[in-house]
Coordinates of C-alpha atoms in Angstrom, one line a residue:
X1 CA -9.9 -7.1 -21.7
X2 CA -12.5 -7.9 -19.6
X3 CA -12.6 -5.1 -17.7
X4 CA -13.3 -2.6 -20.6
X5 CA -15.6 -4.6 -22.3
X6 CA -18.2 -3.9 -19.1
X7 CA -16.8 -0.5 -18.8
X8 CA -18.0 0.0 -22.6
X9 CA -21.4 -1.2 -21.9
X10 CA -21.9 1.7 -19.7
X11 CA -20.6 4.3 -22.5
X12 CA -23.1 7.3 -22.3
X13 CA -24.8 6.3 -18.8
X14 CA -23.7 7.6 -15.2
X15 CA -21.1 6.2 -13.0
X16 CA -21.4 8.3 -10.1
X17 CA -23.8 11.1 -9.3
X18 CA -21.8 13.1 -10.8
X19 CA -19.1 11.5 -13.5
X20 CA -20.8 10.2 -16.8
X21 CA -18.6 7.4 -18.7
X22 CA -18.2 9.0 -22.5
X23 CA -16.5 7.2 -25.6
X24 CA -14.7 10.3 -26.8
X25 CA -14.0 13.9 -25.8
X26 CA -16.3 14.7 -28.7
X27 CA -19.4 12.9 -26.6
X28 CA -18.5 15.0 -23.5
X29 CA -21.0 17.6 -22.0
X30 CA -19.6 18.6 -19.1
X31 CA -16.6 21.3 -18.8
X32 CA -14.4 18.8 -16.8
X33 CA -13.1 15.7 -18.8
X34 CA -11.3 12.9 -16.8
X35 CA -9.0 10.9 -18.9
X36 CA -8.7 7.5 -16.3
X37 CA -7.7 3.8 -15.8
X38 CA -8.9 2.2 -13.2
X39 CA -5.9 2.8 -11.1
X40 CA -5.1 4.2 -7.6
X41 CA -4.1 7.5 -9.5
X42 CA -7.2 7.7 -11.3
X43 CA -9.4 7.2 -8.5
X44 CA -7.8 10.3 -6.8
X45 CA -9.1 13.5 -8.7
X46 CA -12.6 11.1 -9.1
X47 CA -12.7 11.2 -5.5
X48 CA -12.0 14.7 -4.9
X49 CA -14.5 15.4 -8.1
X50 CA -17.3 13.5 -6.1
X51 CA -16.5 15.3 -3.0
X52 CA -16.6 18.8 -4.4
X53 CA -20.1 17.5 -6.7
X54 CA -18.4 18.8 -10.1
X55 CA -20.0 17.3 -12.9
X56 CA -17.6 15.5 -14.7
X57 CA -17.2 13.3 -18.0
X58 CA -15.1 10.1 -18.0
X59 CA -13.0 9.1 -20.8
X60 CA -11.8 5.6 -20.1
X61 CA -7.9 5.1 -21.1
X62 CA -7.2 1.2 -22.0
X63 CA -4.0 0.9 -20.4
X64 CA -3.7 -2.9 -21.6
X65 CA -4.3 -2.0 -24.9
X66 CA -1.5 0.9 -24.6
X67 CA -4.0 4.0 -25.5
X68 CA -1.9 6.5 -22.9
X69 CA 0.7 6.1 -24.9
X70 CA -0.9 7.2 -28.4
X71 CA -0.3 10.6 -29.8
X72 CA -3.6 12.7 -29.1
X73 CA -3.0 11.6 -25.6
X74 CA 0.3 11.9 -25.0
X75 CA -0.6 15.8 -26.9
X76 CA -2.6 16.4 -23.4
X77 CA 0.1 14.2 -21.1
X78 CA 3.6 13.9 -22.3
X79 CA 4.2 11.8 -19.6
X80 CA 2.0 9.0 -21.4
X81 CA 0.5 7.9 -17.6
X82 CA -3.2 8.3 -16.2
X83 CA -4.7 10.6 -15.0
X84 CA -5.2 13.6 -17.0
X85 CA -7.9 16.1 -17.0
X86 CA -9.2 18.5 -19.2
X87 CA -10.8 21.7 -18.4
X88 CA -12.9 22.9 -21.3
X89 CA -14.2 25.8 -19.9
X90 CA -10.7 27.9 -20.2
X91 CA -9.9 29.2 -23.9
X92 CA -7.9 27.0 -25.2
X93 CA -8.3 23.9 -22.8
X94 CA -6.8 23.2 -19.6
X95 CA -4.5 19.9 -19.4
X96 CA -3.8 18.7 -16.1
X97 CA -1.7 15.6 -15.6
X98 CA -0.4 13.7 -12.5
X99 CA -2.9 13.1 -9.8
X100 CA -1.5 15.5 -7.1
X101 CA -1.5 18.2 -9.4
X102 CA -5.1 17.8 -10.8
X103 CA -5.9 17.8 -7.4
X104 CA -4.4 20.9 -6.4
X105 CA -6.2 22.3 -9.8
X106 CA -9.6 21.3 -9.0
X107 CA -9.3 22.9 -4.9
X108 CA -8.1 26.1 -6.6
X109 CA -10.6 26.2 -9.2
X110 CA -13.7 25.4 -7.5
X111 CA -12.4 26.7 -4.1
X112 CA -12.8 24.0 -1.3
X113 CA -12.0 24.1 2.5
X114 CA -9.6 21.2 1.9
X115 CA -7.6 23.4 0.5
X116 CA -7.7 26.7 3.0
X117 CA -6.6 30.4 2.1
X118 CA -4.3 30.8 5.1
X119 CA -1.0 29.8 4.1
X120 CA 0.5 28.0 7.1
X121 CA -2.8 25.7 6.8
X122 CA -2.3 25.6 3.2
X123 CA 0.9 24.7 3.6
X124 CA 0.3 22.0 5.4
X125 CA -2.4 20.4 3.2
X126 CA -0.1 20.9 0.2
X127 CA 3.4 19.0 2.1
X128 CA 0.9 16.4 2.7
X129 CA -0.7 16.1 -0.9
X130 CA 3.4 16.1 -2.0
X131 CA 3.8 13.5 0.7
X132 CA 1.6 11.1 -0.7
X133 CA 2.2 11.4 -4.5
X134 CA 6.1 11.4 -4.0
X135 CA 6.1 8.8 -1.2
X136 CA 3.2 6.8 -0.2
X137 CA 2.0 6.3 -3.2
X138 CA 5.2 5.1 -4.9
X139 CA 5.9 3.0 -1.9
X140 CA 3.0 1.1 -2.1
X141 CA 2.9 0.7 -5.5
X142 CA 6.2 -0.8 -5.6
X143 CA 5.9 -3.0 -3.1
X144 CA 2.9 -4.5 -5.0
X145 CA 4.8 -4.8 -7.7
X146 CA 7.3 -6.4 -5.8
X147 CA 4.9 -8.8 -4.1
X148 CA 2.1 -9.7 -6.4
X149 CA 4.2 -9.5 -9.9
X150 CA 8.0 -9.3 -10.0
X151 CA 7.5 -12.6 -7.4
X152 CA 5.6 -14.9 -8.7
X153 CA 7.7 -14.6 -11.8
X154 CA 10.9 -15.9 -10.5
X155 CA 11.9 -19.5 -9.4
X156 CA 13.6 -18.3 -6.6
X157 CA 12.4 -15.1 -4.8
X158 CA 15.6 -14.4 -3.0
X159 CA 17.3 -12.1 -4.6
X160 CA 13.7 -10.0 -4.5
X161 CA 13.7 -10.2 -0.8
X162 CA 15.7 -7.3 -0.3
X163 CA 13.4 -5.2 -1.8
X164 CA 10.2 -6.7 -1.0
X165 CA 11.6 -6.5 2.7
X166 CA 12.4 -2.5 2.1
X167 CA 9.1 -1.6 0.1
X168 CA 6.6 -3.6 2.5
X169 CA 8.9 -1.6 5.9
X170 CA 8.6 1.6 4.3
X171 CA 4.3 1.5 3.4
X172 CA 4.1 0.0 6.8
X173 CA 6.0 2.6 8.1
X174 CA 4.0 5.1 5.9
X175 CA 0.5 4.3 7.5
X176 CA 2.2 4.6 11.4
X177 CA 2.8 8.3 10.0
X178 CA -0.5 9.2 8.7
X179 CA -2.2 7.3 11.5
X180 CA -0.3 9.6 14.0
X181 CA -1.8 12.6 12.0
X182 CA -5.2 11.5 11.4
X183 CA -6.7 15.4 11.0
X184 CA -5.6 14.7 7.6
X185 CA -6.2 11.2 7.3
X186 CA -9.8 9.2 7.3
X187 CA -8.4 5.6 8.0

């Protein structure tokens, strides 16, 4: 694809401050790999990677050519999706998949007030980390689905309505609820 043909002509330079785009696992240097697409559940532990300035290697995952489903992956992730870190400085490695819980991973490693020590505040953080992987995230994933692909496919959208409809109520319901609660939310 497109996409990972310029992605490969930044193999072995910097993305970020602190993330390095590698071919391999074997070309890593730092301690923390990142097995990513670029998806919305990718971006995630990037984000939080960049916010806690971990240095971190990059190992892109062709999702159109089908790589997260290929054994030495799937080895790390059964689940055969993106994300899935690595954490090379344990004996044997770390693997870390889903996005919430590499995450939760990285706060407890590297220790992080986004993640406090008092456990009503902890608490908290953590329903709404379990919030969004089990709810917005789905919701609005779905509904693009919904929207953008299963749509366009049909020659008559009706019988999609119902659950575009539902999807499209339910993330705009979604951002009313994290609005309301914006100490944990920056939009």
């Amino acid at each position: 694809s497109q996409q990972s043909s310029r992605l490969m002509e930044r193999i072995g330079k910097q993305l970020t401050q602190h993330a390095r785009l590698v071919r391999s696992v074997e070309d890593c240097e730092s301690d923390i790999v990142l097995f990513a697409a670029d998806t919305p559940n990718s971006w995630k532990p990037a984000a939080l990677l960049e916010e806690l300035g971990v240095p971190y290697d990059v190992v892109f995952v062709d999702i159109m050519k089908n790589q997260q489903s290929e054994e030495a992956y799937t080895k790390m992730n059964p689940n055969g999706r993106t994300p899935t870190l690595v954490d090379r400085s344990t004996t044997p490695p770390t693997s870390v998949f889903e996005s919430g819980a590499i995450c939760l991973y990285l706060c407890e490693k590297f220790g992080t007030p986004l993640l406090p020590t008092d456990p009503a505040r902890r608490s908290e953080v953590v329903q709404w980390l379990f919030w969004q992987v089990s709810a917005l995230g789905p919701i609005h994933g779905q509904c693009m689905y919904m929207k953008r692909i299963a749509a366009p496919l049909q020659p008559d959208v009706a019988p999609l309505m119902f659950s575009i409809n539902r999807f499209e109520k339910e993330s705009i319901r979604y951002h009313v609820l994290s609005r309301s609660h914006r100490g944990f939310f920056p939009c």
